[in-house]
Tab-separated table of C-alpha atoms in Angstrom:
chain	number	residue	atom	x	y	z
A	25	UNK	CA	-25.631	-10.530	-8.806
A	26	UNK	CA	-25.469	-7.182	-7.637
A	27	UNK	CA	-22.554	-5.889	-9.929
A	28	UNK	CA	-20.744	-2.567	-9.209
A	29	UNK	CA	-17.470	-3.036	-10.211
A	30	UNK	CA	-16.177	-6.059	-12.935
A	31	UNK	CA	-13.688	-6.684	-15.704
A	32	UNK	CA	-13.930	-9.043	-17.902
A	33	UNK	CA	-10.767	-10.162	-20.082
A	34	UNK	CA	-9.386	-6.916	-19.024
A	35	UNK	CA	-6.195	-6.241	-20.976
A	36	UNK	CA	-3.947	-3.009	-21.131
A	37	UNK	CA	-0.375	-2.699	-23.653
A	38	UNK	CA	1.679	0.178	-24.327
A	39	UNK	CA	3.631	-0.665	-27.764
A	40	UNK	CA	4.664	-3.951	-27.959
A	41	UNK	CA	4.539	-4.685	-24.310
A	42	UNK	CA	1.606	-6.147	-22.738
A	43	UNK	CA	1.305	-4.586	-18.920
A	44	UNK	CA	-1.439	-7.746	-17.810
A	45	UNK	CA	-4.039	-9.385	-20.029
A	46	UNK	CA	-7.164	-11.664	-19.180
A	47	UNK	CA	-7.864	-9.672	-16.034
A	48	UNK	CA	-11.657	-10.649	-14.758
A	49	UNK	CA	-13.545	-9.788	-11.626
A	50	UNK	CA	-16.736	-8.966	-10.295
A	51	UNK	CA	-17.516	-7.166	-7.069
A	52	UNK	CA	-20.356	-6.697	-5.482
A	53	UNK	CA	-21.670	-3.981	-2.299
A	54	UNK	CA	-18.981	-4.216	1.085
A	55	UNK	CA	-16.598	-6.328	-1.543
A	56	UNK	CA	-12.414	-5.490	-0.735
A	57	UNK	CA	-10.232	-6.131	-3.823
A	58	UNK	CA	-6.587	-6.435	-2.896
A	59	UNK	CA	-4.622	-5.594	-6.293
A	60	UNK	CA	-1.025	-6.890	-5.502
A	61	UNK	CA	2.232	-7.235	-7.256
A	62	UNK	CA	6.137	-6.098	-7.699
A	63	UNK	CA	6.797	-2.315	-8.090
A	64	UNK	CA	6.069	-1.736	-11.785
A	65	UNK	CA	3.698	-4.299	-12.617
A	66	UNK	CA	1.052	-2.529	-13.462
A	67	UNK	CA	-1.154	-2.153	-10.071
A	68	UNK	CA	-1.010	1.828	-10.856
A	69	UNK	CA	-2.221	0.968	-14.809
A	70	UNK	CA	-4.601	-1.067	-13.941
A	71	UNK	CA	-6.557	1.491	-11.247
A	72	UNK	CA	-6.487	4.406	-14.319
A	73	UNK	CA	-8.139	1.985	-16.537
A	74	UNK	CA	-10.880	0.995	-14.082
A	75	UNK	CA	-11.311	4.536	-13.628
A	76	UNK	CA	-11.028	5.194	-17.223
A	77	UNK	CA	-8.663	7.238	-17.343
A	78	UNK	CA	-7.082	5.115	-19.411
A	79	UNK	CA	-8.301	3.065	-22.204
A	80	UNK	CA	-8.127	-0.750	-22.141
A	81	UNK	CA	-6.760	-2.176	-25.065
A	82	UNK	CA	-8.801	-5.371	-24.672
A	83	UNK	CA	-11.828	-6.114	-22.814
A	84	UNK	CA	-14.300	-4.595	-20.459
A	85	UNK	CA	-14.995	-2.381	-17.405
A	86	UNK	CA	-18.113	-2.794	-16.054
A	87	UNK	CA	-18.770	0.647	-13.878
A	88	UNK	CA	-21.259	2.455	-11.251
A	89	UNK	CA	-24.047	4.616	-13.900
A	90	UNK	CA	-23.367	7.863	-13.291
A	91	UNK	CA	-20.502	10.402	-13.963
A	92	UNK	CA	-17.299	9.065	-13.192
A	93	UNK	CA	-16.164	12.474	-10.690
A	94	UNK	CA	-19.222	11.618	-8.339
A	95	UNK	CA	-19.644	7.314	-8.628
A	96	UNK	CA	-15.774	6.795	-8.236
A	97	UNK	CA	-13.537	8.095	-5.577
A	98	UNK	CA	-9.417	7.587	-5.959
A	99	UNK	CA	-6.616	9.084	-3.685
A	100	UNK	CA	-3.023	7.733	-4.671
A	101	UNK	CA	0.519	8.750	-3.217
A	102	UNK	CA	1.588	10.844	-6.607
A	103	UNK	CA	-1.990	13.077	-6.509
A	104	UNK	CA	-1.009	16.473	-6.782
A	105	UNK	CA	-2.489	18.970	-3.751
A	106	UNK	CA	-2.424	22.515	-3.766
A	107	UNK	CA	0.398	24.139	-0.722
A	108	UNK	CA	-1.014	27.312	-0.346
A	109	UNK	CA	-4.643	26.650	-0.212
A	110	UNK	CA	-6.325	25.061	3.163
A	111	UNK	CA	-7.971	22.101	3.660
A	112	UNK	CA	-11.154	23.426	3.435
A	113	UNK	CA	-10.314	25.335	0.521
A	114	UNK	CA	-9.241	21.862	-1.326
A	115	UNK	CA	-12.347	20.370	-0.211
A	116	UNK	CA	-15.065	23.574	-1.556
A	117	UNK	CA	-12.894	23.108	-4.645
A	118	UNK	CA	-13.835	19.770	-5.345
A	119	UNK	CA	-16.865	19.849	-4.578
A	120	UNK	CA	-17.705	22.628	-7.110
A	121	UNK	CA	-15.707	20.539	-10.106
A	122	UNK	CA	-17.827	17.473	-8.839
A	123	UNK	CA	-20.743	19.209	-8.087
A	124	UNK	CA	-21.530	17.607	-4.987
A	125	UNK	CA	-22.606	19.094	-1.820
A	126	UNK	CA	-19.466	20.116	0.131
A	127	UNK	CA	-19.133	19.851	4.253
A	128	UNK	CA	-15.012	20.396	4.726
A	129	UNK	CA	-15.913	20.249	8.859
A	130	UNK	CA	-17.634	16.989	8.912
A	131	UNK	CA	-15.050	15.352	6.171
A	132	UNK	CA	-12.291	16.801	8.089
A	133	UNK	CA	-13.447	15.326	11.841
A	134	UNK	CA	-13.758	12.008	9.394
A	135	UNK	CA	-10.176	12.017	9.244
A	136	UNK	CA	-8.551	13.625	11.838
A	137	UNK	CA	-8.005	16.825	10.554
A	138	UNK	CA	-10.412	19.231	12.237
A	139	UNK	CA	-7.824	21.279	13.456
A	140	UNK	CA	-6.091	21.491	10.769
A	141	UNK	CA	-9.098	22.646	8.571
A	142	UNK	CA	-7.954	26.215	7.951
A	143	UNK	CA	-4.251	25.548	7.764
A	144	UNK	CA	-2.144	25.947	4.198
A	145	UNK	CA	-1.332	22.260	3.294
A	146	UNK	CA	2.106	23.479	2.603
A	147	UNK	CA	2.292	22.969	6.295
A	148	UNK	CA	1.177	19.824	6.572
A	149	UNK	CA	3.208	16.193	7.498
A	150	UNK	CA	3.119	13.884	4.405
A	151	UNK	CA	0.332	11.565	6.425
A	152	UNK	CA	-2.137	14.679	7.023
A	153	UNK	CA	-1.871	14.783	3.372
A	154	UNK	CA	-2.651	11.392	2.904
A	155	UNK	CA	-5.229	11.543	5.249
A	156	UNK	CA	-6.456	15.069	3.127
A	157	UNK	CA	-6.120	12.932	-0.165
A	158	UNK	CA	-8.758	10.374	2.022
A	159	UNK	CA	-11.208	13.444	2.545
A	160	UNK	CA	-11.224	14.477	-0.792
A	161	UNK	CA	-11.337	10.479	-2.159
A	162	UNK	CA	-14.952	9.830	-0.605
A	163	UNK	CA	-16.569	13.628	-0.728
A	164	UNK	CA	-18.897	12.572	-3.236
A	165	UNK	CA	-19.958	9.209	-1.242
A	166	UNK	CA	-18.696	7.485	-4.156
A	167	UNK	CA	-19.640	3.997	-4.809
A	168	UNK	CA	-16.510	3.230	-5.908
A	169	UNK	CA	-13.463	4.223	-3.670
A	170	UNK	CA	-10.016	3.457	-5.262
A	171	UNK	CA	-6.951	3.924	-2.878
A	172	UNK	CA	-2.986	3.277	-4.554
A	173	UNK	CA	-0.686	2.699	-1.680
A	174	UNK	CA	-3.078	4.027	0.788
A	175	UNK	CA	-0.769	2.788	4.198
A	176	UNK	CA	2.267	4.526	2.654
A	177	UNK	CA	3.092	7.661	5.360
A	178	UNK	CA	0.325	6.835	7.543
A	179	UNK	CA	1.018	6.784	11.552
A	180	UNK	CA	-1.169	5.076	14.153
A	181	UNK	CA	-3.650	7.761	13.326
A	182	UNK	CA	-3.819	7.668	9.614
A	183	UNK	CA	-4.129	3.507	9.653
A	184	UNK	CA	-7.108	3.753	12.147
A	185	UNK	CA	-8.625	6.709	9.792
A	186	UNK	CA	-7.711	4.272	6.549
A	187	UNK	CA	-9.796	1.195	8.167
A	188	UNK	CA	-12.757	3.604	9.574
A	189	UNK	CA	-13.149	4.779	5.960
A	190	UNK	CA	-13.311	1.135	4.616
A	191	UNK	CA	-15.448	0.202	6.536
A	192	UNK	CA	-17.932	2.689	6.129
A	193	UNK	CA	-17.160	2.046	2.103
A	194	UNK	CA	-18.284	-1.477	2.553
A	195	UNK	CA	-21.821	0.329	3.605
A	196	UNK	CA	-21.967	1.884	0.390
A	197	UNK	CA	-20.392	0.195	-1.847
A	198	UNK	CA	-16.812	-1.183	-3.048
A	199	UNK	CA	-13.219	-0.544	-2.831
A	200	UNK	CA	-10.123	-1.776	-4.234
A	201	UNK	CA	-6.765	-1.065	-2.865
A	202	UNK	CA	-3.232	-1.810	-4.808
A	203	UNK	CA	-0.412	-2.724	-1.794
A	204	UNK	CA	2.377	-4.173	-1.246
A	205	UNK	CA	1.776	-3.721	2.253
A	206	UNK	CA	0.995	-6.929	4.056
A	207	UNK	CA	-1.353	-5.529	6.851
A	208	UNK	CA	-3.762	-4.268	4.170
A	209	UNK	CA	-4.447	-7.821	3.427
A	210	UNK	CA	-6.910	-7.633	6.389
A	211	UNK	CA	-9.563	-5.512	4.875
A	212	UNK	CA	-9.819	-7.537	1.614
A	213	UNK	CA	-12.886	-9.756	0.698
A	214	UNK	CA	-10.908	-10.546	-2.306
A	215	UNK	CA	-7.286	-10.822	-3.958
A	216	UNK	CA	-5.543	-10.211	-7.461
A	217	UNK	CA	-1.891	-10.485	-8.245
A	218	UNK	CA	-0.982	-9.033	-11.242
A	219	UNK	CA	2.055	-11.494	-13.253
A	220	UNK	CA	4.398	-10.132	-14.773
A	221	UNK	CA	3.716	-10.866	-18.494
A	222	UNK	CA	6.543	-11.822	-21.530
């Protein structure tokens, strides 16, 4: 088994209350996990403690070797971006806190934003920002590429730039994405519903 992702009797509480418990998966290169359930179940949770940044309180996370900011990648509605700096400028930013090699032009064209490349994201439509947040999410050709609500705001464009990028994921390695949006279902290799506990 060619690990690169896996919990095992993955648990997470805050106080008394148990968010899920007895979580366990393994994925392996080109795997798709689907993470699915009701809005506050703990899909958002769960994706900071594979990610670690959050602790589990019970069991393990079995991750990429590595430094987290260059093995995993993660771009979620709620991630803050910068108004008055440019794509580009988002992009060389990241790249020097990762330090990985940066090439805003070719991550850009990867998403449809070439045009856009030296334009304050202020301006931009909530889906060029997803589609920005996409950029950023796989600069560092992470093996690990974590999207929350990634069809949320996305046109025609955005959903053909969302399953280009998956699909070149699977090349690399694997990605897990937590929706309640039924078309997603159609890039995953596998499925998790997390149950509301108590």
């Amino acid at each position: 088994l060619n690990l690169m992702l896996g919990a095992s009797s993955l648990g997470k509480r805050f106080g008394s209350r148990w968010i899920f418990r007895g979580l366990d998966f393994s994925l392996e290169k080109g795997d798709v996990l689907l993470v699915t359930g009701n809005n506050g179940s703990g899909k958002s949770t769960l994706l900071k403690v594979l990610m670690g940044l959050l602790s589990p309180t019970e069991g393990n996370v079995h991750r990429p070797e590595g430094e987290i900011r260059r093995t995993m990648g993660y771009a979620a509605l709620d991630l803050a971006v910068y108004p008055s700096l440019s794509a580009k400028e988002h992009l060389d930013l990241a790249a020097k806190l990762r330090g990985c090699p940066t090439d805003p032009s070719a991550r850009l064209t990867q998403v449809g934003l070439e045009l856009a490349i030296h334009q304050p994201v202020g301006q931009f439509s909530s889906g060029m920002r997803a589609r920005l947040k996409f950029a950023l999410a796989v600069q560092a050709s992470p093996a690990v590429l974590i999207l929350d609500e990634p069809s949320a705001s996305l046109d025609r464009i955005g959903e053909a730039t969302l399953a280009s990028l998956i699909e070149d994921q699977k090349k690399r390695g694997v990605t897990i994405l937590a929706t309640n949006d039924p078309q997603d279902r159609r890039f995953a290799t596998h499925e998790l519903e997390i149950q509301p506990l108590g």
